[in-house]
Amino acid sequence: MLSPTTQTTQTKLSPAQSLFKSLTQEPALPLGPRPSATGSGPATSSPAHYSPSTIHVEKPSESASLKTSSTQAKIARVSPTISRVTPVTPSRPIEDIFRYFNLCRTSSPNNKFQVFDKVSTRDFETLESIVEKWSFQQTQPKLSHHPATGLLIIEMPTPAHKFAITDFSMAVWSALDTLPINRHRLRIALEPNLTLRSTLTGFVATPGLALVCMSTGQRCSKNVFAMVECAYSQDRNSLMEKIRDEVEGWPEITLVVAIIVTEDHDYKSPLEDSPTWNYFAQHESILSPQDFLSLHPSIDGSMVEHSPLNTADPAGPRYSTVLGESDSDSDDELEPLVLNPITIAGHTWCHIHDVQYLVWVKEDGVLDLNGDSTNGLLYPTIEMEGVEQAINSGLSAAKDEIVNIAAESMKSRSALRKLQLAQLSRANFDWATTQSTIRIAAEQTALSRYETWFLKTSMVPNVRSGTIDHITLWRARAVPLSHP
């Protein structure tokens, strides 16, 4: 068992002491009772409820999203020189990071991307261990750490992160799977959210998707030839800093793809005592996905539809009309997608503004992130021809690197020759179908935000979701946390 430490914040704390202090001395989340149906719940100490104004997790600089009237002008304004100055949260002792972890475990923070400094390798290894053991409401955080600078990047993936990664992986694998490779000696794989540690720089990264090639035998090796990152309303300089560290850590990379999903405005949860907050306070349990998405955009409309006097069945999603969507089930008849904001019960839960792609390919042995990237747009319009060509060019370069590795591990000269002569199939992307999944990603993001926001304002944290906030219970019972 650990005992409470009496050290001051100026004294260097061990990882275990920092963990204990963060979980037992400072509340991770100012939770309090939900009000009654009349909005007059029992009095609580301030702050009684979480809101953006009552949780003090410092936020990096505002998203560097490019919102101009011209979409083409927007994607053309990518700076040829990316600043290496990364906005960071100045870390006091490591409990700042645990406080953010606790917030992510029990709620959906407005900021899904945080950068901390002064994080030692020892503390980072402790963080990795804790993340593996803790359960999070929606998804496990992605950690990246550079021991030389002490910078720690924490990303909380959302459904909007995943839609493009999944379709990208399917298209690329259909091409790679045609290569005549001896799978007993050489393995190529597209790994999502795989934690990698560079043997050159020590940088630890968890890219959204990585093309990894591993060989066995005396010449055992593990190489990374492509990385895909998906950023959701994230500061662009921070994203580029991470990509730069990845390229420095794995110089064999031939292809980098950045998918940037931008919301129309920075998301904020419903404020305490707002009409939306008071409306949902009347519900004793969380709404089902169907009931939530079928609510009227306005408070008054939602009140009428869920009145006991209203016996009509829900008519399906009511938050907005998705313009340009064909009623046909055939993929051949998909029309251009236009998404209105997902506004439910007087609050906008998600409003995707655009989805951009940036691609860098190694040329003449150099992958220049300071040079011009190949830019494309998936939404609101589909302009992806150049991006698709660049991706296939990068995959072709990756195939050449795979052949070089095979030459060292494959004993059969004829099999090696067959691989050398094989033409890599073109990765064919169905961009219209990928675009259509943005609607699903937006709905799931809105639903995720509603569910985690509702749970964190409940009288008993997280009980209605079928999980218990163990940190709250440990504190309430005054039971010290035992950390192996």
mmCIF file with all atom_site columns, C-alpha atoms in Angstrom, residues 138-224:
data_model
loop_
_atom_site.group_PDB
_atom_site.id
_atom_site.type_symbol
_atom_site.label_atom_id
_atom_site.label_alt_id
_atom_site.label_comp_id
_atom_site.label_asym_id
_atom_site.label_entity_id
_atom_site.label_seq_id
_atom_site.pdbx_PDB_ins_code
_atom_site.Cartn_x
_atom_site.Cartn_y
_atom_site.Cartn_z
_atom_site.occupancy
_atom_site.B_iso_or_equiv
_atom_site.pdbx_formal_charge
_atom_site.auth_seq_id
_atom_site.auth_comp_id
_atom_site.auth_asym_id
_atom_site.auth_atom_id
_atom_site.pdbx_PDB_model_num
ATOM 1  C CA . GLN A 1 138 ? -15.017 6.018   -25.288 1.00 0.00 ? 138 GLN A CA 1
ATOM 2  C CA . THR A 1 139 ? -11.520 5.080   -26.406 1.00 0.00 ? 139 THR A CA 1
ATOM 3  C CA . GLN A 1 140 ? -7.971  4.654   -25.164 1.00 0.00 ? 140 GLN A CA 1
ATOM 4  C CA . PRO A 1 141 ? -5.737  7.726   -25.483 1.00 0.00 ? 141 PRO A CA 1
ATOM 5  C CA . LYS A 1 142 ? -2.860  7.770   -27.962 1.00 0.00 ? 142 LYS A CA 1
ATOM 6  C CA . LEU A 1 143 ? 0.471   8.759   -26.413 1.00 0.00 ? 143 LEU A CA 1
ATOM 7  C CA . SER A 1 144 ? 3.556   10.140  -28.140 1.00 0.00 ? 144 SER A CA 1
ATOM 8  C CA . HIS A 1 145 ? 6.704   11.130  -26.251 1.00 0.00 ? 145 HIS A CA 1
ATOM 9  C CA . HIS A 1 146 ? 10.095  12.560  -27.167 1.00 0.00 ? 146 HIS A CA 1
ATOM 10 C CA . PRO A 1 147 ? 12.674  11.907  -24.426 1.00 0.00 ? 147 PRO A CA 1
ATOM 11 C CA . ALA A 1 148 ? 15.063  14.569  -25.726 1.00 0.00 ? 148 ALA A CA 1
ATOM 12 C CA . THR A 1 149 ? 12.544  17.403  -25.361 1.00 0.00 ? 149 THR A CA 1
ATOM 13 C CA . GLY A 1 150 ? 10.295  15.914  -22.674 1.00 0.00 ? 150 GLY A CA 1
ATOM 14 C CA . LEU A 1 151 ? 7.202   16.667  -24.746 1.00 0.00 ? 151 LEU A CA 1
ATOM 15 C CA . LEU A 1 152 ? 4.196   14.394  -24.267 1.00 0.00 ? 152 LEU A CA 1
ATOM 16 C CA . ILE A 1 153 ? 1.336   14.429  -26.787 1.00 0.00 ? 153 ILE A CA 1
ATOM 17 C CA . ILE A 1 154 ? -2.017  13.000  -25.709 1.00 0.00 ? 154 ILE A CA 1
ATOM 18 C CA . GLU A 1 155 ? -4.722  12.439  -28.315 1.00 0.00 ? 155 GLU A CA 1
ATOM 19 C CA . MET A 1 156 ? -8.230  11.194  -27.570 1.00 0.00 ? 156 MET A CA 1
ATOM 20 C CA . PRO A 1 157 ? -9.581  9.628   -30.784 1.00 0.00 ? 157 PRO A CA 1
ATOM 21 C CA . THR A 1 158 ? -13.218 10.180  -31.722 1.00 0.00 ? 158 THR A CA 1
ATOM 22 C CA . PRO A 1 159 ? -15.454 8.435   -34.286 1.00 0.00 ? 159 PRO A CA 1
ATOM 23 C CA . ALA A 1 160 ? -14.517 11.225  -36.679 1.00 0.00 ? 160 ALA A CA 1
ATOM 24 C CA . HIS A 1 161 ? -10.875 10.084  -36.472 1.00 0.00 ? 161 HIS A CA 1
ATOM 25 C CA . LYS A 1 162 ? -11.666 6.549   -37.506 1.00 0.00 ? 162 LYS A CA 1
ATOM 26 C CA . PHE A 1 163 ? -13.866 6.780   -40.593 1.00 0.00 ? 163 PHE A CA 1
ATOM 27 C CA . ALA A 1 164 ? -11.137 7.816   -43.033 1.00 0.00 ? 164 ALA A CA 1
ATOM 28 C CA . ILE A 1 165 ? -8.500  5.539   -41.484 1.00 0.00 ? 165 ILE A CA 1
ATOM 29 C CA . THR A 1 166 ? -10.699 2.471   -41.999 1.00 0.00 ? 166 THR A CA 1
ATOM 30 C CA . ASP A 1 167 ? -11.455 3.159   -45.670 1.00 0.00 ? 167 ASP A CA 1
ATOM 31 C CA . PHE A 1 168 ? -7.834  4.106   -46.361 1.00 0.00 ? 168 PHE A CA 1
ATOM 32 C CA . SER A 1 169 ? -6.621  0.842   -44.839 1.00 0.00 ? 169 SER A CA 1
ATOM 33 C CA . MET A 1 170 ? -9.003  -1.277  -46.922 1.00 0.00 ? 170 MET A CA 1
ATOM 34 C CA . ALA A 1 171 ? -7.958  0.341   -50.210 1.00 0.00 ? 171 ALA A CA 1
ATOM 35 C CA . VAL A 1 172 ? -4.224  0.150   -49.509 1.00 0.00 ? 172 VAL A CA 1
ATOM 36 C CA . TRP A 1 173 ? -4.322  -3.438  -48.273 1.00 0.00 ? 173 TRP A CA 1
ATOM 37 C CA . SER A 1 174 ? -6.138  -4.578  -51.406 1.00 0.00 ? 174 SER A CA 1
ATOM 38 C CA . ALA A 1 175 ? -3.032  -3.463  -53.313 1.00 0.00 ? 175 ALA A CA 1
ATOM 39 C CA . LEU A 1 176 ? -0.364  -4.758  -50.915 1.00 0.00 ? 176 LEU A CA 1
ATOM 40 C CA . ASP A 1 177 ? -1.999  -8.158  -50.543 1.00 0.00 ? 177 ASP A CA 1
ATOM 41 C CA . THR A 1 178 ? -1.231  -8.972  -54.191 1.00 0.00 ? 178 THR A CA 1
ATOM 42 C CA . LEU A 1 179 ? 2.548   -8.974  -53.622 1.00 0.00 ? 179 LEU A CA 1
ATOM 43 C CA . PRO A 1 180 ? 4.070   -12.501 -53.849 1.00 0.00 ? 180 PRO A CA 1
ATOM 44 C CA . ILE A 1 181 ? 5.700   -12.496 -50.416 1.00 0.00 ? 181 ILE A CA 1
ATOM 45 C CA . ASN A 1 182 ? 6.816   -15.495 -48.369 1.00 0.00 ? 182 ASN A CA 1
ATOM 46 C CA . ARG A 1 183 ? 4.676   -14.828 -45.292 1.00 0.00 ? 183 ARG A CA 1
ATOM 47 C CA . HIS A 1 184 ? 6.786   -17.211 -43.211 1.00 0.00 ? 184 HIS A CA 1
ATOM 48 C CA . ARG A 1 185 ? 9.837   -14.954 -43.526 1.00 0.00 ? 185 ARG A CA 1
ATOM 49 C CA . LEU A 1 186 ? 8.376   -11.536 -44.187 1.00 0.00 ? 186 LEU A CA 1
ATOM 50 C CA . ARG A 1 187 ? 5.258   -9.905  -42.806 1.00 0.00 ? 187 ARG A CA 1
ATOM 51 C CA . ILE A 1 188 ? 3.704   -6.682  -43.980 1.00 0.00 ? 188 ILE A CA 1
ATOM 52 C CA . ALA A 1 189 ? 0.755   -5.222  -42.113 1.00 0.00 ? 189 ALA A CA 1
ATOM 53 C CA . LEU A 1 190 ? -1.298  -2.068  -41.741 1.00 0.00 ? 190 LEU A CA 1
ATOM 54 C CA . GLU A 1 191 ? -1.436  -1.526  -37.987 1.00 0.00 ? 191 GLU A CA 1
ATOM 55 C CA . PRO A 1 192 ? -3.922  0.976   -36.493 1.00 0.00 ? 192 PRO A CA 1
ATOM 56 C CA . ASN A 1 193 ? -2.893  2.763   -33.289 1.00 0.00 ? 193 ASN A CA 1
ATOM 57 C CA . LEU A 1 194 ? 0.304   0.729   -32.927 1.00 0.00 ? 194 LEU A CA 1
ATOM 58 C CA . THR A 1 195 ? 2.745   2.149   -30.365 1.00 0.00 ? 195 THR A CA 1
ATOM 59 C CA . LEU A 1 196 ? 6.219   2.372   -31.895 1.00 0.00 ? 196 LEU A CA 1
ATOM 60 C CA . ARG A 1 197 ? 9.553   3.298   -30.305 1.00 0.00 ? 197 ARG A CA 1
ATOM 61 C CA . SER A 1 198 ? 12.345  4.643   -32.506 1.00 0.00 ? 198 SER A CA 1
ATOM 62 C CA . THR A 1 199 ? 15.745  3.046   -31.961 1.00 0.00 ? 199 THR A CA 1
ATOM 63 C CA . LEU A 1 200 ? 17.371  6.177   -33.417 1.00 0.00 ? 200 LEU A CA 1
ATOM 64 C CA . THR A 1 201 ? 15.771  8.991   -31.421 1.00 0.00 ? 201 THR A CA 1
ATOM 65 C CA . GLY A 1 202 ? 13.825  7.226   -28.680 1.00 0.00 ? 202 GLY A CA 1
ATOM 66 C CA . PHE A 1 203 ? 10.627  8.915   -29.863 1.00 0.00 ? 203 PHE A CA 1
ATOM 67 C CA . VAL A 1 204 ? 7.503   6.948   -28.961 1.00 0.00 ? 204 VAL A CA 1
ATOM 68 C CA . ALA A 1 205 ? 4.594   7.407   -31.364 1.00 0.00 ? 205 ALA A CA 1
ATOM 69 C CA . THR A 1 206 ? 1.113   5.999   -31.831 1.00 0.00 ? 206 THR A CA 1
ATOM 70 C CA . PRO A 1 207 ? 0.134   6.889   -35.407 1.00 0.00 ? 207 PRO A CA 1
ATOM 71 C CA . GLY A 1 208 ? -3.405  6.415   -36.637 1.00 0.00 ? 208 GLY A CA 1
ATOM 72 C CA . LEU A 1 209 ? -2.152  3.843   -39.140 1.00 0.00 ? 209 LEU A CA 1
ATOM 73 C CA . ALA A 1 210 ? 1.302   2.460   -39.908 1.00 0.00 ? 210 ALA A CA 1
ATOM 74 C CA . LEU A 1 211 ? 2.564   0.281   -42.751 1.00 0.00 ? 211 LEU A CA 1
ATOM 75 C CA . VAL A 1 212 ? 4.998   -2.050  -40.987 1.00 0.00 ? 212 VAL A CA 1
ATOM 76 C CA . CYS A 1 213 ? 7.323   -4.639  -42.516 1.00 0.00 ? 213 CYS A CA 1
ATOM 77 C CA . MET A 1 214 ? 8.883   -7.271  -40.242 1.00 0.00 ? 214 MET A CA 1
ATOM 78 C CA . SER A 1 215 ? 11.377  -9.978  -41.175 1.00 0.00 ? 215 SER A CA 1
ATOM 79 C CA . THR A 1 216 ? 12.445  -13.058 -39.223 1.00 0.00 ? 216 THR A CA 1
ATOM 80 C CA . GLY A 1 217 ? 15.631  -15.035 -38.851 1.00 0.00 ? 217 GLY A CA 1
ATOM 81 C CA . GLN A 1 218 ? 19.162  -13.774 -38.303 1.00 0.00 ? 218 GLN A CA 1
ATOM 82 C CA . ARG A 1 219 ? 18.377  -10.503 -40.049 1.00 0.00 ? 219 ARG A CA 1
ATOM 83 C CA . CYS A 1 220 ? 15.295  -9.782  -37.962 1.00 0.00 ? 220 CYS A CA 1
ATOM 84 C CA . SER A 1 221 ? 14.074  -6.233  -38.538 1.00 0.00 ? 221 SER A CA 1
ATOM 85 C CA . LYS A 1 222 ? 11.054  -3.985  -38.130 1.00 0.00 ? 222 LYS A CA 1
ATOM 86 C CA . ASN A 1 223 ? 10.585  -1.108  -40.539 1.00 0.00 ? 223 ASN A CA 1
ATOM 87 C CA . VAL A 1 224 ? 7.889   1.525   -40.937 1.00 0.00 ? 224 VAL A CA 1
#
